[in-house]
Tab-separated table of C-alpha atoms and ligand atoms in Angstrom:
chain	number	residue	atom	x	y	z
T	11	MET	CA	-62.801	22.473	-111.408
T	12	LYS	CA	-64.075	21.605	-115.433
T	13	LYS	CA	-66.229	18.526	-114.850
T	14	PHE	CA	-66.591	15.932	-118.336
T	15	GLU	CA	-70.433	16.730	-120.226
T	16	LYS	CA	-70.428	13.459	-121.429
T	17	LYS	CA	-69.158	10.857	-118.572
T	18	VAL	CA	-65.843	9.200	-119.308
T	19	TRP	CA	-66.322	5.815	-118.447
T	20	LEU	CA	-63.887	3.030	-117.191
T	21	ALA	CA	-64.350	0.371	-120.037
T	22	THR	CA	-67.739	0.864	-122.687
T	23	PRO	CA	-69.254	-1.366	-125.643
T	24	THR	CA	-67.259	-0.092	-128.612
T	25	MET	CA	-69.477	-0.864	-131.543
T	26	HIS	CA	-68.412	-0.487	-135.278
T	27	GLY	CA	-71.830	-1.162	-137.265
T	28	ASP	CA	-71.155	-4.544	-138.642
T	29	GLU	CA	-73.146	-6.122	-135.155
T	30	LEU	CA	-76.488	-5.043	-136.236
T	31	LYS	CA	-75.844	-6.629	-139.630
T	32	TYR	CA	-75.672	-9.698	-138.159
T	33	VAL	CA	-78.575	-9.254	-135.648
T	34	THR	CA	-80.647	-8.244	-138.454
T	35	GLU	CA	-79.710	-11.053	-140.633
T	36	ALA	CA	-80.358	-13.367	-137.560
T	37	TYR	CA	-83.778	-11.297	-137.348
T	38	GLU	CA	-84.642	-11.731	-140.895
T	39	THR	CA	-83.933	-15.276	-141.118
T	40	ASN	CA	-85.727	-16.232	-138.069
T	41	TRP	CA	-82.739	-17.834	-136.606
T	42	MET	CA	-83.779	-15.954	-133.266
T	43	SER	CA	-82.750	-18.569	-130.513
T	44	THR	CA	-79.739	-20.351	-129.264
T	45	VAL	CA	-78.703	-22.367	-133.202
T	46	GLY	CA	-77.626	-20.293	-136.529
T	47	GLN	CA	-74.991	-18.904	-138.289
T	48	ASN	CA	-73.727	-16.230	-136.350
T	49	ILE	CA	-72.795	-19.091	-133.317
T	50	ASN	CA	-71.076	-21.356	-135.885
T	51	GLU	CA	-69.053	-18.202	-137.650
T	52	VAL	CA	-67.909	-16.752	-133.830
T	53	GLU	CA	-66.769	-20.233	-132.545
T	54	ARG	CA	-65.053	-20.936	-136.097
T	55	LEU	CA	-63.568	-17.181	-135.520
T	56	THR	CA	-62.836	-17.141	-131.770
T	57	ALA	CA	-61.152	-20.786	-132.429
T	58	GLU	CA	-58.947	-19.465	-135.332
T	59	TYR	CA	-57.898	-16.209	-133.445
T	60	ALA	CA	-57.064	-17.959	-130.376
T	61	GLY	CA	-54.718	-20.952	-132.077
T	62	CYS	CA	-57.407	-23.649	-130.476
T	63	LYS	CA	-59.066	-26.296	-132.259
T	64	TYR	CA	-62.530	-26.042	-130.673
T	65	ALA	CA	-64.671	-23.026	-129.300
T	66	VAL	CA	-67.921	-23.287	-127.628
T	67	ALA	CA	-70.263	-20.678	-127.750
T	68	LEU	CA	-72.121	-19.963	-123.999
T	69	SER	CA	-74.148	-17.437	-122.150
T	70	CYS	CA	-71.726	-15.912	-120.375
T	71	GLY	CA	-67.818	-16.116	-118.867
T	72	THR	CA	-69.177	-17.365	-116.222
T	73	ALA	CA	-70.911	-19.961	-117.828
T	74	SER	CA	-67.869	-20.827	-119.631
T	75	LEU	CA	-65.938	-21.215	-116.265
T	76	HIS	CA	-68.298	-23.115	-114.684
T	77	LEU	CA	-68.563	-25.915	-116.811
T	78	ALA	CA	-64.609	-26.063	-117.541
T	79	THR	CA	-64.405	-26.337	-113.836
T	80	LYS	CA	-67.141	-29.016	-113.679
T	81	LEU	CA	-65.350	-30.935	-116.685
T	82	ALA	CA	-62.012	-31.031	-114.602
T	83	GLY	CA	-63.731	-32.270	-111.323
T	84	GLU	CA	-64.991	-35.270	-113.455
T	85	GLN	CA	-61.997	-35.858	-115.007
T	86	LEU	CA	-60.098	-36.005	-111.922
T	87	TYR	CA	-62.565	-37.528	-109.371
T	88	GLY	CA	-65.381	-39.015	-111.675
T	89	MET	CA	-68.542	-38.454	-112.301
T	90	PRO	CA	-70.143	-36.885	-109.103
T	91	LYS	CA	-73.750	-38.358	-107.481
T	92	PRO	CA	-76.668	-35.947	-108.180
T	93	HIS	CA	-76.802	-34.281	-105.383
T	94	GLN	CA	-72.670	-33.668	-105.384
T	95	GLY	CA	-70.668	-30.985	-107.165
T	96	SER	CA	-67.551	-32.518	-109.433
T	97	LEU	CA	-65.341	-30.945	-106.611
T	98	TYR	CA	-67.084	-32.425	-103.659
T	99	GLY	CA	-64.416	-32.466	-100.755
T	100	HIS	CA	-61.821	-31.225	-102.838
T	101	LYS	CA	-59.365	-28.532	-102.434
T	102	VAL	CA	-58.904	-26.127	-105.725
T	103	PHE	CA	-55.925	-23.440	-105.782
T	104	CYS	CA	-57.249	-20.144	-107.213
T	105	SER	CA	-55.858	-16.476	-107.804
T	106	ASP	CA	-56.768	-14.481	-105.359
T	107	VAL	CA	-57.135	-10.761	-106.546
T	108	THR	CA	-59.583	-11.652	-109.620
T	109	PHE	CA	-63.027	-11.107	-109.994
T	110	ASP	CA	-65.592	-13.339	-107.622
T	111	ALA	CA	-66.365	-15.229	-111.042
T	112	THR	CA	-63.256	-16.841	-111.053
T	113	VAL	CA	-64.267	-18.773	-107.723
T	114	ASN	CA	-68.044	-18.952	-107.765
T	115	PRO	CA	-67.567	-21.992	-110.319
T	116	ILE	CA	-65.621	-23.798	-107.790
T	117	ALA	CA	-68.281	-23.494	-104.640
T	118	TYR	CA	-71.358	-24.359	-107.709
T	119	GLU	CA	-68.874	-27.886	-107.692
T	120	ASN	CA	-69.026	-28.075	-104.231
T	121	GLY	CA	-65.161	-27.706	-104.369
T	122	GLU	CA	-63.058	-25.550	-101.772
T	123	ALA	CA	-60.879	-22.923	-103.131
T	124	VAL	CA	-57.431	-22.393	-101.212
T	125	PHE	CA	-56.724	-18.536	-102.321
T	126	ILE	CA	-53.025	-18.069	-103.638
T	127	ASP	CA	-51.368	-15.068	-102.738
T	128	THR	CA	-50.474	-11.985	-105.816
T	129	GLU	CA	-46.974	-11.486	-107.220
T	130	ARG	CA	-46.139	-8.099	-107.848
T	131	ASP	CA	-44.994	-8.347	-111.044
T	132	THR	CA	-47.758	-8.611	-113.305
T	133	TRP	CA	-50.356	-9.022	-110.309
T	134	ASN	CA	-51.334	-12.679	-111.070
T	135	MET	CA	-51.240	-15.859	-108.815
T	136	ASP	CA	-47.516	-16.151	-106.968
T	137	PRO	CA	-45.355	-19.031	-108.259
T	138	VAL	CA	-43.581	-19.107	-104.936
T	139	ALA	CA	-46.928	-19.077	-103.157
T	140	LEU	CA	-48.064	-22.045	-105.173
T	141	GLU	CA	-45.462	-23.949	-104.704
T	142	LYS	CA	-45.528	-23.350	-100.570
T	143	ALA	CA	-49.778	-24.254	-101.512
T	144	PHE	CA	-48.420	-27.969	-102.086
T	145	GLU	CA	-46.400	-28.036	-99.799
T	146	LEU	CA	-49.448	-27.616	-97.566
T	147	TYR	CA	-52.087	-29.335	-99.606
T	148	PRO	CA	-50.307	-31.741	-101.690
T	149	ASP	CA	-52.926	-33.482	-102.788
T	150	VAL	CA	-54.913	-30.525	-104.802
T	151	LYS	CA	-55.115	-31.332	-108.537
T	152	LEU	CA	-56.605	-28.164	-109.968
T	153	VAL	CA	-55.775	-24.582	-110.011
T	154	VAL	CA	-57.562	-21.878	-111.475
T	155	LEU	CA	-55.302	-19.308	-112.763
T	156	VAL	CA	-56.607	-15.293	-114.305
T	157	HIS	CA	-54.944	-12.991	-116.093
T	158	LEU	CA	-55.505	-10.148	-114.718
T	159	TYR	CA	-56.646	-6.873	-116.006
T	160	GLY	CA	-55.266	-8.623	-119.648
T	161	VAL	CA	-52.023	-9.034	-118.524
T	162	PRO	CA	-50.593	-12.136	-118.645
T	163	ALA	CA	-49.491	-14.294	-115.797
T	164	LYS	CA	-46.126	-16.133	-115.278
T	165	PHE	CA	-47.621	-19.174	-116.959
T	166	ASP	CA	-44.479	-21.386	-117.629
T	167	GLU	CA	-43.714	-21.150	-113.878
T	168	ILE	CA	-47.054	-21.945	-113.075
T	169	LYS	CA	-47.185	-24.484	-115.430
T	170	ALA	CA	-44.185	-26.291	-114.550
T	171	ILE	CA	-45.289	-26.630	-110.823
T	172	CYS	CA	-48.647	-27.626	-111.827
T	173	ASP	CA	-47.184	-30.176	-113.870
T	174	LYS	CA	-44.743	-31.735	-111.265
T	175	HIS	CA	-47.877	-32.141	-108.849
T	176	GLY	CA	-49.853	-33.450	-111.289
T	177	ALA	CA	-52.162	-30.975	-111.377
T	178	LEU	CA	-54.524	-29.513	-114.315
T	179	ILE	CA	-55.050	-25.631	-114.965
T	180	ILE	CA	-58.395	-23.810	-115.653
T	181	GLU	CA	-57.517	-20.437	-117.677
T	182	ASP	CA	-59.298	-17.311	-116.831
T	183	ALA	CA	-58.764	-15.449	-119.769
T	184	ALA	CA	-62.073	-13.495	-119.782
T	185	GLU	CA	-60.450	-10.394	-119.333
T	186	SER	CA	-57.163	-10.983	-121.760
T	187	PHE	CA	-58.770	-12.057	-124.974
T	188	GLY	CA	-55.950	-11.177	-127.400
T	189	ALA	CA	-53.427	-11.065	-125.161
T	190	THR	CA	-50.206	-13.234	-125.562
T	191	TYR	CA	-47.300	-15.106	-123.697
T	192	LYS	CA	-44.002	-15.873	-125.727
T	193	GLY	CA	-45.960	-15.612	-128.609
T	194	LYS	CA	-48.946	-17.889	-127.532
T	195	GLU	CA	-52.736	-16.282	-126.711
T	196	THR	CA	-53.901	-16.607	-123.479
T	197	GLY	CA	-57.245	-18.653	-123.601
T	198	ASN	CA	-55.369	-21.542	-125.039
T	199	LEU	CA	-52.937	-22.378	-122.705
T	200	GLY	CA	-54.513	-24.360	-119.761
T	201	ASP	CA	-56.379	-27.408	-119.666
T	202	PHE	CA	-59.564	-25.778	-119.840
T	203	ASN	CA	-60.029	-21.982	-120.807
T	204	ALA	CA	-62.878	-19.406	-120.936
T	205	ILE	CA	-63.158	-15.794	-122.410
T	206	SER	CA	-65.845	-13.753	-121.839
T	207	PHE	CA	-67.979	-11.116	-123.978
T	208	ASN	CA	-69.639	-9.200	-121.336
T	209	GLY	CA	-70.499	-5.566	-121.707
T	210	ASN	CA	-67.365	-4.021	-120.301
T	211	LYS	CA	-64.800	-6.606	-121.766
T	212	ILE	CA	-62.602	-5.758	-124.658
T	213	ILE	CA	-65.029	-7.606	-127.412
T	214	THR	CA	-68.365	-7.851	-126.207
T	215	GLY	CA	-71.661	-9.435	-127.383
T	216	SER	CA	-73.215	-7.272	-124.463
T	217	SER	CA	-73.314	-10.842	-122.332
T	218	GLY	CA	-71.183	-13.982	-124.080
T	219	GLY	CA	-68.880	-16.075	-123.086
T	220	MET	CA	-66.321	-19.143	-125.098
T	221	PHE	CA	-64.977	-22.322	-123.837
T	222	LEU	CA	-62.011	-22.946	-125.589
T	223	THR	CA	-60.280	-26.070	-125.833
T	224	ASN	CA	-58.231	-28.798	-127.916
T	225	SER	CA	-60.009	-32.027	-127.260
T	226	ARG	CA	-62.528	-32.734	-129.407
T	227	GLU	CA	-64.437	-34.901	-126.807
T	228	ASP	CA	-64.143	-31.965	-124.531
T	229	ALA	CA	-66.098	-29.409	-126.562
T	230	GLU	CA	-68.568	-31.914	-127.167
T	231	LYS	CA	-69.262	-32.713	-123.336
T	232	VAL	CA	-69.753	-28.696	-122.643
T	233	ARG	CA	-71.948	-28.657	-125.965
T	234	LYS	CA	-73.951	-31.201	-124.696
T	235	TRP	CA	-74.025	-29.853	-120.975
T	236	SER	CA	-74.752	-26.564	-122.157
T	237	THR	CA	-78.103	-27.368	-124.142
T	238	GLN	CA	-79.620	-29.293	-121.117
T	239	SER	CA	-77.374	-32.511	-121.445
T	240	ARG	CA	-79.883	-34.157	-124.520
T	241	GLU	CA	-78.636	-37.647	-125.379
T	242	ALA	CA	-79.239	-38.642	-129.062
T	243	ALA	CA	-82.736	-39.720	-129.006
T	244	PRO	CA	-86.124	-39.091	-130.450
T	245	TRP	CA	-87.183	-37.686	-127.025
T	246	TYR	CA	-85.741	-35.667	-124.244
T	247	GLN	CA	-83.571	-38.441	-122.770
T	248	HIS	CA	-81.159	-37.083	-120.128
T	249	GLU	CA	-78.018	-39.182	-118.392
T	250	GLU	CA	-76.881	-36.261	-116.801
T	251	VAL	CA	-77.539	-33.092	-115.055
T	252	GLY	CA	-77.975	-30.034	-117.756
T	253	TYR	CA	-77.810	-26.642	-118.065
T	254	ASN	CA	-78.707	-23.580	-120.239
T	255	TYR	CA	-75.775	-21.998	-121.009
T	256	ARG	CA	-75.641	-21.841	-124.747
T	257	MET	CA	-75.111	-18.268	-126.657
T	258	SER	CA	-77.970	-16.953	-128.381
T	259	ASN	CA	-77.779	-16.500	-132.095
T	260	VAL	CA	-78.607	-12.440	-131.861
T	261	ILE	CA	-75.840	-12.337	-129.617
T	262	ALA	CA	-73.569	-13.671	-131.488
T	263	GLY	CA	-74.381	-11.337	-134.011
T	264	VAL	CA	-72.914	-8.172	-132.505
T	265	VAL	CA	-69.636	-10.567	-131.472
T	266	ARG	CA	-69.680	-11.914	-134.964
T	267	GLY	CA	-69.381	-7.757	-135.638
T	268	GLN	CA	-67.256	-7.215	-133.099
T	269	LEU	CA	-64.362	-9.663	-133.568
T	270	PRO	CA	-62.746	-8.253	-136.556
T	271	TYR	CA	-61.685	-5.119	-134.127
T	272	LEU	CA	-59.789	-7.400	-131.993
T	273	ASP	CA	-56.391	-5.725	-132.870
T	274	GLU	CA	-58.047	-2.696	-133.315
T	275	HIS	CA	-59.515	-2.270	-129.485
T	276	ILE	CA	-55.825	-3.953	-128.333
T	277	ALA	CA	-53.960	-0.969	-130.150
T	278	GLN	CA	-56.337	2.150	-128.536
T	279	LYS	CA	-55.616	0.513	-125.259
T	280	LYS	CA	-52.201	-0.011	-125.426
T	281	ALA	CA	-51.976	3.895	-126.399
T	282	ILE	CA	-54.353	4.793	-123.375
T	283	TYR	CA	-51.870	2.736	-120.852
T	284	MET	CA	-48.616	4.171	-122.223
T	285	ARG	CA	-50.193	7.715	-122.332
T	286	TYR	CA	-51.303	7.459	-118.543
T	287	LYS	CA	-47.466	6.013	-118.361
T	288	GLU	CA	-46.045	9.260	-119.458
T	289	GLY	CA	-48.126	11.576	-118.076
T	290	PHE	CA	-47.527	9.880	-114.560
T	291	LYS	CA	-43.915	9.508	-115.384
T	292	ASP	CA	-42.469	11.799	-112.151
T	293	LEU	CA	-45.230	11.247	-110.242
T	294	PRO	CA	-44.956	8.648	-107.083
T	295	VAL	CA	-46.839	6.170	-108.681
T	296	ILE	CA	-46.114	2.895	-111.030
T	297	MET	CA	-48.433	1.331	-114.112
T	298	ASN	CA	-49.928	-2.284	-113.422
T	299	PRO	CA	-46.769	-4.091	-114.494
T	300	TYR	CA	-46.447	-6.756	-117.458
T	301	ASP	CA	-43.398	-8.818	-118.346
T	302	GLU	CA	-42.351	-6.799	-121.701
T	303	GLU	CA	-39.527	-9.559	-122.552
T	304	ASN	CA	-41.975	-11.995	-122.739
T	305	SER	CA	-45.871	-10.945	-122.838
T	306	GLU	CA	-47.996	-8.799	-124.812
T	307	PRO	CA	-50.864	-8.002	-122.700
T	308	ASN	CA	-54.160	-6.377	-124.337
T	309	PHE	CA	-54.021	-3.387	-122.025
T	310	TRP	CA	-57.892	-3.830	-121.290
T	311	LEU	CA	-58.135	-1.708	-118.389
T	312	SER	CA	-55.170	0.572	-117.435
T	313	CYS	CA	-54.434	0.534	-113.329
T	314	MET	CA	-51.707	2.320	-111.067
T	315	LEU	CA	-50.170	2.189	-108.071
T	316	ILE	CA	-49.483	4.983	-105.568
T	317	ASN	CA	-45.786	4.317	-104.047
T	318	GLU	CA	-45.998	3.306	-99.836
T	319	ASP	CA	-44.639	6.646	-99.102
T	320	ALA	CA	-47.073	9.001	-101.122
T	321	MET	CA	-50.118	7.283	-99.644
T	322	CYS	CA	-52.022	9.847	-97.202
T	323	LYS	CA	-53.990	7.999	-94.333
T	324	GLN	CA	-56.642	5.698	-95.879
T	325	VAL	CA	-59.186	3.518	-93.957
T	326	ARG	CA	-61.633	1.125	-95.560
T	327	ASP	CA	-64.009	-0.923	-93.816
T	328	GLY	CA	-67.008	-3.144	-95.661
T	329	GLN	CA	-69.333	-0.468	-97.256
T	330	LYS	CA	-67.294	2.655	-96.825
T	331	ALA	CA	-63.349	4.463	-97.028
T	332	LEU	CA	-62.301	7.453	-95.491
T	333	TYR	CA	-59.112	9.558	-95.848
T	334	ILE	CA	-57.382	12.160	-94.537
T	335	PRO	CA	-55.338	14.720	-97.569
T	336	GLU	CA	-52.029	15.272	-97.055
T	337	LYS	CA	-49.462	17.889	-98.944
T	338	GLY	CA	-47.660	15.568	-101.564
T	339	LYS	CA	-49.774	12.577	-101.374
T	340	SER	CA	-52.891	11.148	-102.086
T	341	CYS	CA	-54.827	7.743	-102.014
T	342	PRO	CA	-56.832	5.623	-104.305
T	343	THR	CA	-59.747	6.910	-102.452
T	344	GLU	CA	-58.709	10.589	-102.574
T	345	ILE	CA	-58.471	9.569	-106.602
T	346	LEU	CA	-61.530	8.110	-107.313
T	347	GLU	CA	-63.694	10.645	-105.583
T	348	LYS	CA	-61.907	13.333	-107.686
T	349	LEU	CA	-62.208	11.539	-111.338
T	350	ASN	CA	-66.414	10.742	-109.804
T	351	GLU	CA	-66.296	15.222	-109.488
T	352	ILE	CA	-65.398	15.642	-113.060
T	353	ASN	CA	-67.706	12.507	-114.293
T	354	ALA	CA	-65.121	10.011	-115.321
T	355	GLU	CA	-64.993	6.785	-113.460
T	356	GLY	CA	-62.135	4.514	-111.936
T	357	ARG	CA	-62.492	1.811	-109.915
T	358	PRO	CA	-60.720	0.254	-106.820
T	359	VAL	CA	-58.299	-2.861	-107.468
T	360	TRP	CA	-60.127	-6.143	-106.857
T	361	LYS	CA	-60.641	-6.767	-103.308
T	362	PRO	CA	-58.984	-10.189	-102.923
T	363	MET	CA	-60.933	-12.870	-102.594
T	364	HIS	CA	-59.334	-14.326	-99.386
T	365	ALA	CA	-60.621	-10.901	-97.718
T	366	GLN	CA	-64.222	-11.292	-98.885
T	367	PRO	CA	-66.891	-11.833	-96.293
T	368	ILE	CA	-68.668	-15.007	-98.247
T	369	TYR	CA	-64.376	-16.733	-98.758
T	370	ARG	CA	-63.560	-15.658	-95.055
T	371	MET	CA	-63.062	-19.401	-93.973
T	372	ASN	CA	-61.313	-20.537	-97.063
T	373	PRO	CA	-57.517	-20.930	-96.427
T	374	PHE	CA	-54.744	-18.538	-98.157
T	375	VAL	CA	-51.223	-19.062	-98.989
T	376	THR	CA	-48.369	-16.201	-99.074
T	377	ALA	CA	-45.139	-16.609	-100.703
T	378	LYS	CA	-43.747	-17.013	-97.205
T	379	GLY	CA	-45.782	-19.807	-96.286
T	380	ASN	CA	-48.001	-17.698	-94.017
T	381	GLY	CA	-51.623	-16.924	-94.439
T	382	ARG	CA	-54.578	-18.694	-92.334
T	383	ALA	CA	-55.819	-22.092	-92.184
T	384	LYS	CA	-58.818	-22.908	-92.334
T	385	THR	CA	-61.376	-21.571	-89.394
T	386	ASN	CA	-58.335	-19.073	-88.376
T	387	ALA	CA	-60.165	-15.534	-88.185
T	388	TYR	CA	-58.453	-13.233	-90.715
T	389	ILE	CA	-57.428	-9.815	-88.907
T	390	GLU	CA	-56.359	-7.515	-92.104
T	391	GLY	CA	-53.059	-6.211	-92.074
T	392	SER	CA	-51.931	-8.920	-89.851
T	393	PHE	CA	-49.568	-10.542	-92.011
T	394	GLU	CA	-47.926	-9.609	-94.957
T	395	ASP	CA	-50.039	-10.146	-98.399
T	396	VAL	CA	-49.413	-8.777	-101.598
T	397	GLY	CA	-53.047	-8.883	-102.688
T	398	MET	CA	-54.367	-6.573	-99.624
T	399	ASP	CA	-51.208	-4.337	-100.776
T	400	LEU	CA	-52.419	-3.490	-104.269
T	401	PHE	CA	-56.197	-3.447	-103.133
T	402	ASN	CA	-55.159	-0.831	-100.959
T	403	ARG	CA	-52.862	0.953	-102.733
T	404	GLY	CA	-54.355	0.399	-106.366
T	405	LEU	CA	-56.845	1.836	-108.701
T	406	CYS	CA	-58.293	1.007	-112.044
T	407	LEU	CA	-58.547	4.034	-114.416
T	408	PRO	CA	-60.704	5.360	-117.015
T	409	SER	CA	-59.795	2.860	-119.508
T	410	ASP	CA	-63.009	3.614	-122.411
T	411	ASN	CA	-61.951	2.836	-126.300
T	412	LYS	CA	-63.787	6.186	-127.181
T	413	MET	CA	-61.920	8.412	-124.695
T	414	THR	CA	-59.873	11.181	-126.530
T	415	PRO	CA	-56.625	12.116	-125.903
T	416	GLU	CA	-57.470	15.360	-124.715
T	417	GLU	CA	-59.932	13.893	-122.244
T	418	GLN	CA	-57.167	11.596	-121.171
T	419	ASP	CA	-54.859	14.219	-120.107
T	420	TYR	CA	-57.676	16.325	-118.178
T	421	ILE	CA	-57.849	13.038	-116.468
T	422	ILE	CA	-53.975	12.967	-116.068
T	423	GLU	CA	-53.749	16.548	-115.151
T	424	VAL	CA	-56.594	16.138	-112.244
T	425	ILE	CA	-54.607	13.054	-110.755
T	426	ARG	CA	-51.526	14.799	-110.526
T	427	GLY	CA	-53.197	17.169	-108.562
T	428	CYS	CA	-54.105	14.883	-106.191
T	429	PHE	CA	-50.131	14.435	-105.358
T	430	GLU	CA	-49.597	18.682	-105.198
Z	525	LIG	C1	-65.636	-10.639	-116.492
Z	525	LIG	C2	-64.941	-11.919	-115.592
Z	525	LIG	C3	-65.210	-13.135	-116.167
Z	525	LIG	C4	-66.756	-13.693	-116.280
Z	525	LIG	O1	-67.081	-13.318	-117.319
Z	525	LIG	P1	-68.941	-12.707	-117.578
Z	525	LIG	O2	-69.093	-12.926	-119.252
Z	525	LIG	O3	-69.433	-11.787	-116.992
Z	525	LIG	O4	-69.613	-14.130	-116.654
Z	525	LIG	C5	-64.810	-14.028	-115.387
Z	525	LIG	N1	-63.755	-13.637	-114.801
Z	525	LIG	C6	-63.340	-12.609	-114.628
Z	525	LIG	C7	-61.458	-12.366	-114.155
Z	525	LIG	C8	-63.549	-11.323	-115.280
Z	525	LIG	O5	-63.297	-10.357	-115.404
């Protein structure tokens, strides 16, 4: 089999030149710290793009989610004791199929995540399962919602349920910067919002993140916390726990150079998604779906899901995967193996959080109301859940902006070969 000389990646930074200009500017003016013109500009530009009033530049998306989570906890439950997180003793509903950076901030604040199963239309939090969760845990006041792989979740349905139960929403738009829902930008839908500029995201600073809000008070609070919670005094005066979470002006220079290319990157990602879709149209697979009427994803990662009856036998334990090849059938493990052989990078769909050893004791709720309560042992496959099904049958395809159509056609050909 022919092999790519240069690896085709899942998603890597796509630089344009202006980044270097702003980084150099930071260097030459000696603003090599966490203050400077690049930071001011990326905050202004990001807020403008997302259509929100305030943006606070932070060291990463996880830091943004952490401070969003802390802020939500304080607003709901009051100022915590110094040795306790703001969610101490409280449950939080959370997307289940996601990167663990969505959930960890709940643990940082000593809350307990209750995982909500996934729906099949957008691969995001299932409103039916969320409603079930409120029946089981009516006191919950906070929901953390992800837009997976840049595909907007069913926001209005989720928002209506949250309003009915008086719950607030943290929007994890780390993967979906630039994606819109009913014409509105993701990252400006929730009560507290976070995006990421991690190296593999659609716009990158090599690292970095942003807290987005329409509340001046919230923006000021997060800015203060992120710079060690200094009070306005001539010496270092502290009334609250602080963090070193501010974005560097050098990183901000990279983001500043990238931001004007967001729409271009989305167009490239969309073209990649559509080319896969066309290339797979007679295979027993679907692409990761979205609500074509109400949403416009940013198409950060193109994913595919193999039909149940076209799956060959595949088993995974905590570390390894095996499969038995079968004529006319395939599985994510086989496809990932073949991609690797031609020097292209794919990735399994995020393994659901409820199936992660670290969160194995947390409650999990499905649309049918089953799942598990705290302390119940979880046996994979012992009940139906959508998340585990997506993990078993789905994978992320090489989605790098710089992949050429010829390279992509070869990837498509190799994947088609898996089903012969
Ligand atoms: C990347 C990502 C994050 C974290 O962002 P970092 O900037 O890497 O800290 C959070 N949530 C999701 C869903 C992500 O994909």
